[in-house]
Short mmCIF file of C-alpha atoms in Angstrom, two decimals:
data_model
loop_
_atom_site.label_atom_id
_atom_site.label_comp_id
_atom_site.label_asym_id
_atom_site.label_seq_id
_atom_site.Cartn_x
_atom_site.Cartn_y
_atom_site.Cartn_z
CA UNK A 1 -13.20 -0.42 3.79
CA UNK A 2 -10.56 0.90 5.59
CA UNK A 3 -9.77 1.01 8.90
CA UNK A 4 -7.28 3.30 9.84
CA UNK A 5 -7.26 7.84 10.23
CA UNK A 6 -5.13 9.45 9.82
CA UNK A 7 -4.82 13.47 10.45
CA UNK A 8 -4.11 16.32 9.80
CA UNK A 9 -5.05 15.05 6.31
CA UNK A 10 -2.45 18.33 5.11
CA UNK A 11 0.52 19.31 6.60
CA UNK A 12 3.16 22.15 6.03
CA UNK A 13 5.99 22.79 8.05
CA UNK A 14 9.58 24.57 7.42
CA UNK A 15 12.68 22.36 6.57
CA UNK A 16 14.04 21.68 9.98
CA UNK A 17 11.24 21.51 11.84
CA UNK A 18 9.61 18.43 13.21
CA UNK A 19 6.71 16.39 11.42
CA UNK A 20 3.93 14.67 12.97
CA UNK A 21 1.39 12.70 12.05
CA UNK A 22 -1.31 10.07 14.17
CA UNK A 23 -3.17 7.22 12.86
CA UNK A 24 -6.18 5.03 14.37
CA UNK A 25 -7.92 2.47 13.78
CA UNK A 26 -10.67 0.35 14.84
CA UNK A 27 -9.75 -3.34 14.98
CA UNK A 28 -7.15 -5.27 17.03
CA UNK A 29 -4.14 -5.78 15.21
CA UNK A 30 -1.50 -8.00 14.35
CA UNK A 31 1.48 -4.85 13.23
CA UNK A 32 1.17 -1.47 11.54
CA UNK A 33 3.39 -0.33 9.32
CA UNK A 34 4.10 2.65 7.73
CA UNK A 35 4.64 4.04 4.34
CA UNK A 36 5.44 6.81 1.69
CA UNK A 37 4.50 7.64 -1.77
CA UNK A 38 5.94 10.57 -3.83
CA UNK A 39 3.36 11.66 -6.21
CA UNK A 40 2.05 9.11 -8.45
CA UNK A 41 4.93 6.67 -7.98
CA UNK A 42 4.74 3.48 -5.67
CA UNK A 43 4.65 2.78 -1.76
CA UNK A 44 7.18 2.34 -0.19
CA UNK A 45 7.69 1.41 3.05
CA UNK A 46 8.87 2.67 6.37
CA UNK A 47 9.02 0.95 9.17
CA UNK A 48 6.60 -1.58 10.74
CA UNK A 49 5.81 -2.03 15.14
CA UNK A 50 4.39 -5.58 16.22
CA UNK A 51 1.17 -5.39 18.35
CA UNK A 52 3.69 -6.24 21.51
CA UNK A 53 5.79 -2.81 20.50
CA UNK A 54 5.24 0.32 22.29
CA UNK A 55 7.53 2.67 20.11
CA UNK A 56 10.91 1.83 16.93
CA UNK A 57 12.75 4.13 15.71
CA UNK A 58 15.00 4.03 12.43
CA UNK A 59 16.81 6.88 11.72
CA UNK A 60 14.78 9.59 11.66
CA UNK A 61 11.74 7.98 12.36
CA UNK A 62 10.24 7.60 15.34
CA UNK A 63 6.78 5.22 15.11
CA UNK A 64 4.84 4.93 18.66
CA UNK A 65 1.63 2.49 19.34
CA UNK A 66 -1.06 2.41 21.75
CA UNK A 67 -3.00 -0.54 21.70
CA UNK A 68 -5.31 1.07 24.01
CA UNK A 69 -5.89 3.29 21.89
CA UNK A 70 -5.82 1.53 19.08
CA UNK A 71 -3.85 4.65 17.66
CA UNK A 72 0.19 5.04 16.72
CA UNK A 73 2.19 8.05 15.28
CA UNK A 74 4.52 8.48 12.86
CA UNK A 75 7.60 11.13 13.89
CA UNK A 76 9.61 12.54 11.60
CA UNK A 77 12.48 14.69 13.15
CA UNK A 78 14.21 17.01 11.66
CA UNK A 79 12.83 17.31 8.16
CA UNK A 80 13.45 18.06 4.17
CA UNK A 81 12.77 19.27 1.82
CA UNK A 82 12.73 15.17 -0.10
CA UNK A 83 10.98 14.57 2.79
CA UNK A 84 7.85 16.00 0.91
CA UNK A 85 5.50 12.96 -0.11
CA UNK A 86 2.30 11.67 1.29
CA UNK A 87 2.00 9.07 4.48
CA UNK A 88 -0.11 6.15 4.96
CA UNK A 89 -0.37 4.05 8.18
CA UNK A 90 -1.55 0.10 6.82
CA UNK A 91 -2.92 -2.08 9.57
CA UNK A 92 -2.60 -6.26 9.58
CA UNK A 93 -5.47 -7.25 11.36
CA UNK A 94 -5.11 -10.43 13.79
CA UNK A 95 -7.64 -12.42 11.75
CA UNK A 96 -7.28 -10.75 8.61
CA UNK A 97 -5.31 -13.00 6.76
CA UNK A 98 -2.72 -11.39 4.60
CA UNK A 99 -4.89 -8.30 4.42
CA UNK A 100 -3.15 -4.93 5.02
CA UNK A 101 -5.44 -1.95 4.78
CA UNK A 102 -4.39 1.15 4.45
CA UNK A 103 -6.19 4.92 5.88
CA UNK A 104 -6.64 8.02 4.49
CA UNK A 105 -3.31 9.12 4.44
CA UNK A 106 -1.07 12.45 5.48
CA UNK A 107 0.09 14.97 2.66
CA UNK A 108 3.43 16.21 4.20
CA UNK A 109 4.05 19.37 2.45
CA UNK A 110 8.39 20.26 3.74
CA UNK A 111 9.16 24.00 2.53
CA UNK A 112 12.75 25.10 1.88
CA UNK B 1 16.69 -7.60 -5.38
CA UNK B 2 14.33 -5.73 -3.92
CA UNK B 3 11.87 -4.47 -6.70
CA UNK B 4 8.62 -5.28 -7.86
CA UNK B 5 8.42 -4.81 -11.36
CA UNK B 6 5.10 -3.91 -13.43
CA UNK B 7 4.34 -3.17 -16.59
CA UNK B 8 3.03 -1.34 -18.36
CA UNK B 9 4.18 2.20 -16.81
CA UNK B 10 1.15 4.23 -18.40
CA UNK B 11 -1.98 2.02 -20.48
CA UNK B 12 -4.80 4.12 -22.55
CA UNK B 13 -7.91 1.72 -23.19
CA UNK B 14 -11.09 2.10 -24.83
CA UNK B 15 -14.06 0.54 -22.95
CA UNK B 16 -14.21 -2.59 -25.69
CA UNK B 17 -10.80 -3.72 -25.26
CA UNK B 18 -9.05 -6.39 -23.62
CA UNK B 19 -5.98 -6.19 -22.03
CA UNK B 20 -3.42 -7.17 -18.72
CA UNK B 21 -0.56 -5.58 -16.01
CA UNK B 22 1.47 -7.46 -15.54
CA UNK B 23 3.98 -7.73 -12.13
CA UNK B 24 7.32 -10.07 -11.61
CA UNK B 25 9.35 -10.03 -8.29
CA UNK B 26 11.61 -12.63 -7.24
CA UNK B 27 11.60 -11.94 -4.12
CA UNK B 28 10.51 -15.27 -2.67
CA UNK B 29 7.20 -14.18 -1.49
CA UNK B 30 4.29 -15.90 -1.33
CA UNK B 31 2.42 -12.95 -1.32
CA UNK B 32 1.63 -10.89 -4.00
CA UNK B 33 -1.52 -8.05 -4.20
CA UNK B 34 -3.44 -6.04 -7.12
CA UNK B 35 -4.64 -2.67 -5.42
CA UNK B 36 -5.77 0.11 -6.95
CA UNK B 37 -5.16 3.89 -6.26
CA UNK B 38 -7.22 7.00 -7.25
CA UNK B 39 -6.17 10.93 -6.63
CA UNK B 40 -5.15 12.47 -3.21
CA UNK B 41 -6.54 8.69 -2.06
CA UNK B 42 -5.20 5.34 -0.19
CA UNK B 43 -4.50 2.59 -1.53
CA UNK B 44 -7.74 0.27 -1.78
CA UNK B 45 -7.22 -3.71 -1.80
CA UNK B 46 -8.74 -5.92 -5.06
CA UNK B 47 -6.93 -9.37 -4.47
CA UNK B 48 -4.38 -10.87 -2.40
CA UNK B 49 -2.94 -14.25 -3.38
CA UNK B 50 -1.46 -16.52 -1.47
CA UNK B 51 1.01 -19.92 -1.73
CA UNK B 52 0.03 -19.05 -6.10
CA UNK B 53 -3.85 -19.41 -4.69
CA UNK B 54 -6.39 -16.52 -4.81
CA UNK B 55 -6.60 -15.90 -0.41
CA UNK B 56 -8.57 -12.58 -0.70
CA UNK B 57 -11.37 -11.29 -3.56
CA UNK B 58 -12.44 -7.37 -2.09
CA UNK B 59 -15.86 -8.10 -4.25
CA UNK B 60 -14.10 -6.62 -7.24
CA UNK B 61 -16.70 -6.56 -10.49
CA UNK B 62 -15.66 -9.38 -12.57
CA UNK B 63 -14.43 -7.31 -15.30
CA UNK B 64 -10.94 -7.84 -13.93
CA UNK B 65 -9.59 -11.32 -13.08
CA UNK B 66 -6.93 -11.94 -11.37
CA UNK B 67 -3.90 -14.25 -12.29
CA UNK B 68 -1.42 -16.00 -10.13
CA UNK B 69 0.69 -18.35 -13.25
CA UNK B 70 3.17 -19.13 -10.66
CA UNK B 71 5.10 -17.47 -7.30
CA UNK B 72 7.17 -14.44 -9.04
CA UNK B 73 4.07 -13.40 -11.83
CA UNK B 74 0.86 -12.00 -11.10
CA UNK B 75 -1.48 -10.72 -14.41
CA UNK B 76 -4.98 -8.40 -14.32
CA UNK B 77 -6.58 -9.13 -16.56
CA UNK B 78 -9.18 -6.67 -18.21
CA UNK B 79 -12.12 -6.79 -19.89
CA UNK B 80 -14.73 -3.99 -20.66
CA UNK B 81 -13.61 -1.35 -18.28
CA UNK B 82 -15.92 2.23 -17.20
CA UNK B 83 -14.46 5.08 -17.42
CA UNK B 84 -14.01 5.27 -13.35
CA UNK B 85 -12.19 2.26 -13.39
CA UNK B 86 -9.17 4.67 -14.46
CA UNK B 87 -6.63 4.69 -11.91
CA UNK B 88 -3.13 3.99 -9.88
CA UNK B 89 -2.59 -0.19 -9.89
CA UNK B 90 -0.23 -1.58 -7.86
CA UNK B 91 1.19 -4.58 -7.32
CA UNK B 92 2.74 -5.57 -3.99
CA UNK B 93 4.89 -8.89 -2.50
CA UNK B 94 5.04 -9.57 0.84
CA UNK B 95 5.95 -13.07 3.00
CA UNK B 96 4.15 -14.65 4.69
CA UNK B 97 5.56 -15.72 8.30
CA UNK B 98 4.65 -17.41 10.86
CA UNK B 99 2.43 -14.65 12.54
CA UNK B 100 1.09 -13.41 9.26
CA UNK B 101 2.56 -11.66 6.16
CA UNK B 102 5.11 -8.49 7.12
CA UNK B 103 6.15 -5.29 5.22
CA UNK B 104 5.04 -4.90 1.37
CA UNK B 105 6.38 -3.86 -1.02
CA UNK B 106 5.22 -2.36 -4.56
CA UNK B 107 5.79 -2.29 -8.06
CA UNK B 108 5.51 1.85 -9.17
CA UNK B 109 2.48 1.15 -10.98
CA UNK B 110 0.53 1.02 -13.21
CA UNK B 111 -0.98 4.23 -14.18
CA UNK B 112 -4.63 3.21 -16.68
CA UNK B 113 -6.46 5.40 -18.57
CA UNK B 114 -10.17 3.92 -20.38
CA UNK B 115 -11.60 6.35 -22.85
#
């Protein structure tokens, strides 16, 4: 079963704007990861945040993690048309071994 | 080499056919995964191999049979599939660290159509 829930399901913005996507999960985690998927293609790992971290940056990406609320957010700043894709959070549970469970995803459309 | 290579990219098969999907990585990763993804849905975990041993089977029907011949290769054997099995099948690999696996690297997937 999928443990991560994401909102919004779909997000449409203009180039240059910031995009924020949220992810909630149900069980204790070892780490939380964000992935991007262009239509019909494989997933690309974007960023990983461990359960003892609260915020992480990578280029135009900023990820936060609130383990007390079991939630994470992904912020993409200064968006570009090329950022158009589906974004998924994925969690590794503390006791789930190698299981990596994906949320429902957010479809981001960045209009030029 | 940070690639996971999946073949074939597309596959059309009849319900009585037997076919195999192949996946290869040369990153030294010791965990390998099969996921199934339907349109506009997240990937669903099917199988995990850790150190070439099957560690997770998410109650997948026996018409799907995984195989890990060595640390670089992962196969998914298909037999007597149903049209509802049509989907994008994704292979992934990751390291297995002291606190469990880290980020996964995905192949481009095999688009399977069962007719």
